[in-house]
Coordinates of C-alpha atoms and ligand atoms in Angstrom, one line a residue:
M1 CA 55.8 37.1 25.4
R2 CA 57.3 35.8 28.6
A3 CA 57.1 32.3 30.0
I4 CA 56.3 33.6 33.5
D5 CA 53.2 35.4 32.3
I6 CA 51.9 32.3 30.6
I7 CA 52.6 30.1 33.7
E8 CA 50.8 32.8 35.8
K9 CA 47.8 32.8 33.4
K10 CA 47.4 29.0 33.5
K11 CA 47.9 29.0 37.2
K12 CA 44.8 31.3 37.5
N13 CA 43.1 28.8 35.2
Y14 CA 42.6 31.1 32.2
A15 CA 42.6 29.5 28.7
L16 CA 45.8 30.0 26.7
S17 CA 46.0 31.1 23.1
K18 CA 47.5 29.0 20.4
E19 CA 50.4 31.5 20.3
E20 CA 51.1 31.2 24.0
I21 CA 51.1 27.4 23.9
D22 CA 53.4 27.4 20.9
F23 CA 55.7 29.9 22.6
M24 CA 56.1 27.5 25.6
V25 CA 56.5 24.3 23.6
Q26 CA 58.9 25.6 20.9
G27 CA 60.8 27.7 23.4
Y28 CA 61.4 24.6 25.6
T29 CA 62.3 22.4 22.7
N30 CA 65.0 24.8 21.4
G31 CA 66.4 25.4 24.9
E32 CA 65.2 29.0 25.4
I33 CA 62.8 28.0 28.2
P34 CA 64.5 26.2 31.1
D35 CA 63.4 23.0 32.8
Y36 CA 62.1 24.7 35.9
Q37 CA 59.7 27.0 34.0
M38 CA 58.4 24.1 31.9
A39 CA 58.0 22.0 35.1
A40 CA 55.9 24.7 36.7
F41 CA 53.9 25.0 33.5
L42 CA 53.2 21.3 33.3
M43 CA 52.1 21.3 37.0
T44 CA 49.6 24.1 36.3
I45 CA 48.2 21.9 33.5
Y46 CA 48.2 18.9 35.8
F47 CA 46.0 20.8 38.3
N48 CA 43.9 23.1 36.1
G49 CA 43.6 20.9 33.0
M50 CA 43.1 22.4 29.5
S51 CA 40.2 22.9 27.2
Y52 CA 39.8 20.7 24.1
K53 CA 40.9 23.6 22.0
E54 CA 44.1 24.2 24.1
I55 CA 44.9 20.4 24.0
A56 CA 44.5 20.4 20.2
D57 CA 46.8 23.5 19.9
M58 CA 49.4 21.8 22.2
T59 CA 49.2 18.6 19.9
E60 CA 49.7 20.7 16.8
S61 CA 52.7 22.5 18.4
F62 CA 54.2 19.0 19.2
V63 CA 53.7 17.9 15.6
N64 CA 55.3 21.1 14.3
S65 CA 58.4 20.7 16.5
G66 CA 59.9 18.1 14.3
D67 CA 59.6 16.1 11.1
T68 CA 56.4 14.7 9.7
V69 CA 56.0 11.7 7.5
D70 CA 54.6 12.4 4.1
L71 CA 52.3 9.6 3.0
S72 CA 50.7 11.5 0.2
K73 CA 52.1 9.1 -2.4
I74 CA 50.0 6.3 -0.9
N75 CA 46.6 6.0 -2.5
G76 CA 43.6 5.8 -0.2
I77 CA 42.8 6.8 3.4
K78 CA 45.8 5.8 5.6
V79 CA 44.4 4.5 8.9
D80 CA 46.7 4.0 11.8
K81 CA 46.0 2.3 15.2
H82 CA 47.5 3.0 18.6
S83 CA 47.2 1.1 21.8
T84 CA 47.8 3.0 25.1
G85 CA 49.8 0.0 26.2
G86 CA 49.1 -3.4 27.5
V87 CA 50.7 -6.8 28.3
G88 CA 50.4 -9.6 25.7
D89 CA 49.1 -7.0 23.3
K90 CA 49.7 -8.5 19.8
I91 CA 46.7 -6.7 18.2
S92 CA 48.8 -4.8 15.6
I93 CA 50.2 -8.0 14.2
I94 CA 46.7 -9.3 13.8
V95 CA 45.1 -6.2 12.3
I96 CA 47.7 -5.3 9.7
P97 CA 47.0 -8.2 7.4
L98 CA 43.2 -8.1 8.1
V99 CA 42.8 -4.4 7.3
A100 CA 45.1 -4.7 4.2
L101 CA 43.0 -7.5 2.9
C102 CA 40.0 -5.1 2.8
G103 CA 42.0 -2.7 0.6
V104 CA 42.7 -0.1 3.3
P105 CA 46.3 0.9 3.2
V106 CA 48.2 0.2 6.5
A107 CA 51.4 2.3 6.7
K108 CA 52.5 1.3 10.2
M109 CA 55.2 2.9 12.2
S110 CA 55.7 1.1 15.5
G111 CA 58.0 1.2 18.6
R112 CA 60.1 -1.1 20.6
G113 CA 59.1 -2.3 24.1
L114 CA 60.3 -0.7 27.3
G115 CA 59.6 -1.8 30.9
H116 CA 56.5 -4.0 31.4
T117 CA 55.0 -3.5 27.9
G118 CA 56.3 -5.1 24.7
G119 CA 56.7 -3.5 21.3
T120 CA 55.4 -4.7 18.0
I121 CA 58.7 -4.1 16.3
D122 CA 60.5 -6.4 18.7
K123 CA 57.8 -9.1 18.3
L124 CA 58.1 -9.1 14.5
E125 CA 61.9 -9.1 14.7
S126 CA 61.7 -12.5 16.4
I127 CA 60.9 -13.8 12.9
D128 CA 64.1 -14.8 11.3
G129 CA 65.1 -12.1 8.7
F130 CA 62.2 -9.7 9.3
R131 CA 63.4 -6.2 8.5
V132 CA 61.9 -3.2 10.2
E133 CA 64.2 -0.7 8.5
L134 CA 62.8 0.1 5.1
S135 CA 63.7 3.1 3.0
P136 CA 60.8 5.6 2.6
E137 CA 60.5 4.6 -1.0
E138 CA 60.3 0.8 -0.2
F139 CA 57.8 1.6 2.6
I140 CA 55.5 3.5 0.2
E141 CA 55.9 1.1 -2.6
N142 CA 55.0 -1.9 -0.4
V143 CA 51.9 -0.1 0.9
N144 CA 50.7 0.8 -2.6
K145 CA 51.4 -2.7 -3.8
Y146 CA 50.4 -4.9 -0.9
K147 CA 48.4 -2.4 1.2
M148 CA 50.7 -2.9 4.2
A149 CA 54.2 -2.3 5.5
I150 CA 55.6 -1.7 9.0
V151 CA 58.8 0.2 10.0
G152 CA 60.4 1.2 13.3
Q153 CA 60.3 4.8 14.0
T154 CA 63.5 6.6 12.8
A155 CA 62.5 10.1 11.8
N156 CA 62.8 13.0 14.3
L157 CA 59.1 13.0 15.1
T158 CA 57.7 15.3 17.8
P159 CA 61.0 16.1 19.6
A160 CA 59.0 18.5 21.9
D161 CA 57.0 15.6 23.2
K162 CA 60.1 13.5 23.7
K163 CA 61.8 16.3 25.8
I164 CA 58.6 17.2 27.7
Y165 CA 57.8 13.5 28.4
A166 CA 61.3 13.1 30.0
L167 CA 60.6 16.1 32.2
R168 CA 57.1 14.8 33.1
D169 CA 58.7 11.5 34.1
V170 CA 60.7 13.3 36.9
T171 CA 58.1 15.9 37.9
A172 CA 55.1 13.7 38.7
T173 CA 53.1 15.0 35.7
I174 CA 52.8 11.9 33.6
D175 CA 49.2 11.1 34.7
S176 CA 47.6 14.2 33.3
I177 CA 45.0 13.5 30.6
P178 CA 45.6 16.6 28.5
L179 CA 49.3 15.8 28.5
I180 CA 48.9 12.1 27.7
A181 CA 46.3 12.8 25.0
S182 CA 48.4 15.4 23.2
S183 CA 51.5 13.3 23.5
I184 CA 49.9 10.2 21.9
M185 CA 48.0 12.0 19.2
S186 CA 50.9 14.2 18.1
K187 CA 53.0 11.1 17.3
K188 CA 50.1 9.5 15.3
I189 CA 49.6 12.7 13.3
A190 CA 53.3 13.3 12.7
S191 CA 53.5 9.7 11.3
G192 CA 51.1 10.7 8.6
A193 CA 47.8 9.1 9.6
D194 CA 44.7 10.4 7.9
A195 CA 42.5 8.6 10.4
I196 CA 43.2 6.9 13.7
V197 CA 41.7 4.0 15.8
L198 CA 42.7 4.1 19.4
D199 CA 42.7 1.1 21.7
V200 CA 42.4 2.7 25.1
K201 CA 43.2 0.1 27.7
V202 CA 41.7 0.1 31.2
G203 CA 42.5 -2.1 34.1
S204 CA 45.4 -3.3 36.3
G205 CA 47.9 -3.5 33.5
A206 CA 47.0 -0.2 31.9
F207 CA 47.8 3.5 32.4
M208 CA 44.1 4.1 33.1
K209 CA 43.0 2.0 36.1
D210 CA 39.3 2.9 36.0
L211 CA 36.7 3.3 33.3
D212 CA 35.9 7.0 34.0
D213 CA 39.5 8.0 33.4
A214 CA 39.8 5.8 30.3
R215 CA 36.6 7.4 29.0
E216 CA 37.9 10.9 29.6
L217 CA 41.2 10.1 27.9
A218 CA 39.3 8.5 24.9
K219 CA 37.0 11.6 24.6
T220 CA 40.0 13.9 24.8
M221 CA 41.9 12.1 22.0
V222 CA 38.8 11.9 19.8
S223 CA 38.3 15.7 20.2
I224 CA 41.9 16.3 19.2
G225 CA 41.2 14.3 16.1
K226 CA 38.1 16.4 15.3
N227 CA 40.0 19.6 15.9
L228 CA 42.9 18.6 13.6
N229 CA 40.8 16.9 10.9
R230 CA 41.8 13.3 11.6
N231 CA 38.8 11.0 11.9
T232 CA 39.3 9.3 15.2
I233 CA 37.6 6.5 17.0
A234 CA 38.5 5.2 20.5
V235 CA 37.7 1.7 21.7
I236 CA 38.0 1.2 25.4
T237 CA 39.2 -2.4 26.1
N238 CA 39.9 -4.5 29.1
M239 CA 43.4 -4.9 30.5
D240 CA 42.6 -6.4 33.9
Q241 CA 44.8 -9.4 32.8
P242 CA 47.1 -9.9 29.8
L243 CA 45.5 -10.4 26.4
G244 CA 45.4 -14.0 25.3
Y245 CA 47.7 -16.6 26.9
E246 CA 51.1 -15.6 25.6
V247 CA 53.5 -12.9 26.7
G248 CA 56.9 -12.4 25.1
N249 CA 58.1 -11.8 21.5
S250 CA 58.1 -15.1 19.6
N251 CA 55.3 -16.3 21.9
E252 CA 53.1 -13.4 20.9
V253 CA 53.8 -14.0 17.2
K254 CA 52.8 -17.6 17.6
E255 CA 49.5 -16.5 19.2
A256 CA 48.8 -13.9 16.6
I257 CA 49.1 -16.7 14.0
K258 CA 46.6 -18.6 16.0
V259 CA 44.1 -15.7 16.0
L260 CA 44.5 -15.3 12.2
S261 CA 43.8 -19.0 11.8
G262 CA 40.6 -18.8 13.8
K263 CA 41.9 -20.6 16.8
G264 CA 42.8 -17.6 19.0
A265 CA 41.7 -16.8 22.5
K266 CA 38.3 -15.1 22.7
D267 CA 39.5 -11.9 24.3
E268 CA 42.2 -11.0 21.7
T269 CA 40.1 -12.2 18.8
E270 CA 37.2 -9.9 19.8
V271 CA 39.5 -6.9 20.5
A272 CA 41.4 -7.4 17.2
L273 CA 38.3 -7.8 15.1
T274 CA 36.8 -4.7 16.7
I275 CA 39.8 -2.5 16.1
A276 CA 40.2 -3.9 12.6
S277 CA 36.5 -3.3 11.8
F278 CA 36.8 0.3 12.9
M279 CA 39.9 0.8 10.8
C280 CA 38.1 -0.6 7.8
L281 CA 35.1 1.8 8.4
L282 CA 37.4 4.8 8.7
G283 CA 39.3 3.6 5.6
G284 CA 36.0 3.6 3.6
A285 CA 35.9 -0.2 3.0
F286 CA 32.6 -0.7 4.8
D287 CA 29.8 1.6 6.0
D288 CA 28.6 -0.7 8.7
F289 CA 30.5 -2.1 11.7
D290 CA 28.7 -5.5 11.9
E291 CA 29.2 -6.0 8.2
A292 CA 32.9 -5.3 8.5
Y293 CA 33.2 -7.6 11.6
R294 CA 31.5 -10.5 9.7
D295 CA 33.6 -10.0 6.7
L296 CA 36.8 -10.1 8.7
E297 CA 35.7 -13.2 10.5
N298 CA 35.2 -14.8 7.0
K299 CA 38.6 -13.7 6.0
I300 CA 40.0 -15.6 9.0
N301 CA 37.9 -18.7 8.4
S302 CA 38.7 -18.9 4.7
G303 CA 42.5 -18.9 5.4
L304 CA 43.0 -15.6 3.5
A305 CA 44.1 -13.7 6.7
L306 CA 46.9 -16.2 7.3
E307 CA 48.0 -16.0 3.7
K308 CA 48.2 -12.2 4.0
L309 CA 50.3 -12.5 7.1
K310 CA 52.7 -14.8 5.2
E311 CA 52.8 -12.1 2.5
L312 CA 53.7 -9.4 5.1
I313 CA 56.5 -11.5 6.5
K314 CA 57.8 -12.3 3.0
I315 CA 57.9 -8.7 1.7
Q316 CA 59.7 -7.6 4.9
G317 CA 62.4 -10.2 4.3
G318 CA 61.3 -12.7 7.0
N319 CA 60.8 -16.4 6.8
P320 CA 57.1 -16.9 6.0
D321 CA 57.3 -20.7 6.9
V322 CA 56.9 -19.7 10.5
V323 CA 53.2 -19.3 9.8
D324 CA 52.7 -22.9 9.0
N325 CA 55.4 -24.1 11.4
P326 CA 55.5 -21.7 14.4
E327 CA 58.1 -24.1 16.0
L328 CA 60.6 -22.4 13.7
L329 CA 60.3 -19.3 15.9
P330 CA 63.0 -18.8 18.6
K331 CA 62.6 -20.9 21.7
A332 CA 64.1 -20.4 25.1
K333 CA 66.4 -23.0 26.6
N334 CA 64.5 -23.6 29.8
T335 CA 60.9 -23.9 31.0
F336 CA 59.9 -23.4 34.6
L337 CA 56.5 -24.3 35.9
V338 CA 54.7 -22.0 38.3
K339 CA 52.4 -23.8 40.6
S340 CA 49.5 -22.4 42.6
E341 CA 49.9 -22.3 46.4
L342 CA 46.1 -21.9 46.8
E343 CA 42.9 -23.4 45.6
G344 CA 40.0 -21.5 44.1
Y345 CA 39.0 -19.2 41.2
V346 CA 41.5 -16.9 39.6
N347 CA 40.0 -13.4 40.4
E348 CA 42.8 -11.2 39.1
I349 CA 46.1 -11.4 37.2
D350 CA 47.9 -8.2 37.5
A351 CA 49.0 -7.5 34.0
E352 CA 51.8 -5.1 35.0
S353 CA 53.4 -7.8 37.2
V354 CA 53.2 -10.3 34.4
G355 CA 54.9 -7.8 32.1
I356 CA 57.6 -7.2 34.7
S357 CA 58.1 -11.0 35.2
A358 CA 58.4 -11.5 31.4
M359 CA 61.0 -8.6 31.3
L360 CA 63.0 -10.3 34.1
L361 CA 63.0 -13.6 32.0
G362 CA 64.7 -11.7 29.2
A363 CA 61.6 -10.8 27.0
G364 CA 61.8 -7.1 27.7
R365 CA 64.2 -4.2 28.4
K366 CA 64.7 -2.4 31.7
T367 CA 66.6 0.4 29.9
K368 CA 66.6 1.3 26.2
E369 CA 70.1 -0.2 25.8
D370 CA 69.2 -3.7 27.0
S371 CA 69.1 -6.5 24.5
I372 CA 66.2 -8.9 24.5
N373 CA 65.8 -12.7 24.2
Y374 CA 63.1 -13.4 21.6
G375 CA 62.3 -16.8 22.9
A376 CA 61.8 -15.7 26.5
G377 CA 58.3 -15.2 27.8
I378 CA 55.3 -16.5 29.7
T379 CA 52.5 -18.9 28.8
L380 CA 49.5 -18.4 31.0
K381 CA 47.7 -21.7 31.7
K382 CA 45.0 -20.2 33.8
K383 CA 43.1 -16.9 33.3
I384 CA 40.5 -15.0 35.3
G385 CA 37.5 -17.2 36.1
D386 CA 39.4 -20.5 35.8
Y387 CA 39.4 -22.8 38.8
V388 CA 42.8 -24.0 40.1
N389 CA 43.8 -26.7 42.5
K390 CA 46.7 -26.3 44.9
G391 CA 49.9 -27.4 43.1
E392 CA 48.4 -27.0 39.7
V393 CA 50.4 -25.2 37.0
I394 CA 49.2 -21.7 36.5
C395 CA 51.8 -20.6 34.0
E396 CA 55.1 -21.5 32.3
L397 CA 58.2 -19.3 32.3
H398 CA 60.4 -19.6 29.2
T399 CA 63.9 -18.3 29.6
D400 CA 67.6 -18.9 28.9
L401 CA 68.3 -18.1 32.6
D402 CA 69.1 -21.0 35.0
S403 CA 67.2 -19.5 37.9
V404 CA 64.1 -17.4 38.0
N405 CA 63.4 -16.6 41.6
E406 CA 62.4 -12.9 41.1
A407 CA 60.3 -13.6 38.0
Y408 CA 58.7 -16.5 39.7
E409 CA 57.7 -14.5 42.8
K410 CA 56.5 -11.6 40.7
I411 CA 54.1 -13.7 38.6
L412 CA 52.9 -15.7 41.6
S413 CA 52.0 -12.4 43.3
A414 CA 50.1 -11.3 40.1
Y415 CA 47.6 -14.1 40.6
V416 CA 44.8 -13.4 43.1
I417 CA 43.0 -16.7 43.9
K418 CA 39.8 -16.6 45.9
D419 CA 36.9 -18.9 46.8
Q420 CA 34.3 -16.8 45.0
V421 CA 33.7 -16.8 41.2
P422 CA 34.9 -13.4 39.9
E423 CA 32.5 -11.0 38.2
E424 CA 32.7 -11.4 34.4
K425 CA 33.8 -8.2 32.6
P426 CA 33.5 -7.4 28.9
Y427 CA 36.6 -7.4 26.6
V428 CA 35.3 -4.2 24.9
Y429 CA 33.7 -1.7 27.2
E430 CA 32.8 1.3 25.0
V431 CA 33.4 3.0 21.7
I432 CA 33.9 6.8 21.6
Q433 CA 33.5 8.6 18.3
Ligands
URA47 N1 52.1 7.3 26.0 C1 52.6 8.4 25.4 O1 53.0 8.3 24.2 N2 52.6 9.5 26.0 C2 52.1 9.7 27.3 O2 52.1 10.8 27.8 C3 51.6 8.5 27.9 C4 51.6 7.3 27.2

């Protein structure tokens, strides 16, 4: 086989065999195929797309390029969840205890934040003592005993995806649905998931800016799941503005605690309960979505969910007192108030700009090497649909910095305020299964 013939074939829009895809992926990963040939190959995929079968073969090849996590010693159906990335997205922290309470094992492997989106691992590390490095034995033991554990990703999972993603980043081939879908699904499959619930975000703060693209991405990932025998459901959710009111690490833990105590914002409560309900369905705890949803609401209202979060924090070495007393979480030194320069209804809050503003305040990383300030972040005081007067506070910036000009300008520009009342949009658009 020769790379040039495979590139030529895809250029002419013929379907590739599993062997041809594997030849390209493994050859590139081990250095036999150079960047320029892989770049050309990626561009042919960008323009000509791939069939569902080709995308599944590509995903499998990514999985086979590195280690895979063996969760076979965990009893039950291991259901993972993945979000395509949002701002203020603390859904994982909410769903882990909820799903575990239903007896479905949650063996979660999560990442750190980079750029405008935060990472669950960083958020949990804002809790004093919380350990995200567990040995494989401790991880498995905790899931069997408590039905939940979370670790940062350490194993050499999907190196092919890592290398190809870096090349996509500099060859304008990131925004290709076959490439995004295979990249995401390969990581979930390599981490040992039996079943997967995907939270596909759509809107200004998401990868997918419109519903048609989000639907296509969702369908593609669900088809990969079908092809590779992993039951997969995708939920398309709104990311036209940050989820909830808090952005930043300890801020988001605080808000997750609120949701689990039944006092959370409507948007993130609905998204979290929807994702958790589907995880419970795939894990075999319920047969009916509405029944699962109602049961999870009861678990919140009865206080059980909050107790389970305390247990999660405790078994991972963190201080569970933060649940009853969130004031124990790290706080930034300074708070700056952002005031509206206009009067009217909030029509848009560009989530990406909010994420960048939070990063500038110290809540996120510009590069992988940056350190973060757990107490830094943003509290939104106004969301889409709210009325604001001129001079009224629209959000608070929390930071250790003494001046915040850039972050202030960024968040001010994120708010679009107009005379007309904005159209109301759903929190959950569609479910693809
Ligand atoms: N997230 C991923 O993991 N991969 C992509 O290609 C895009 C988003």
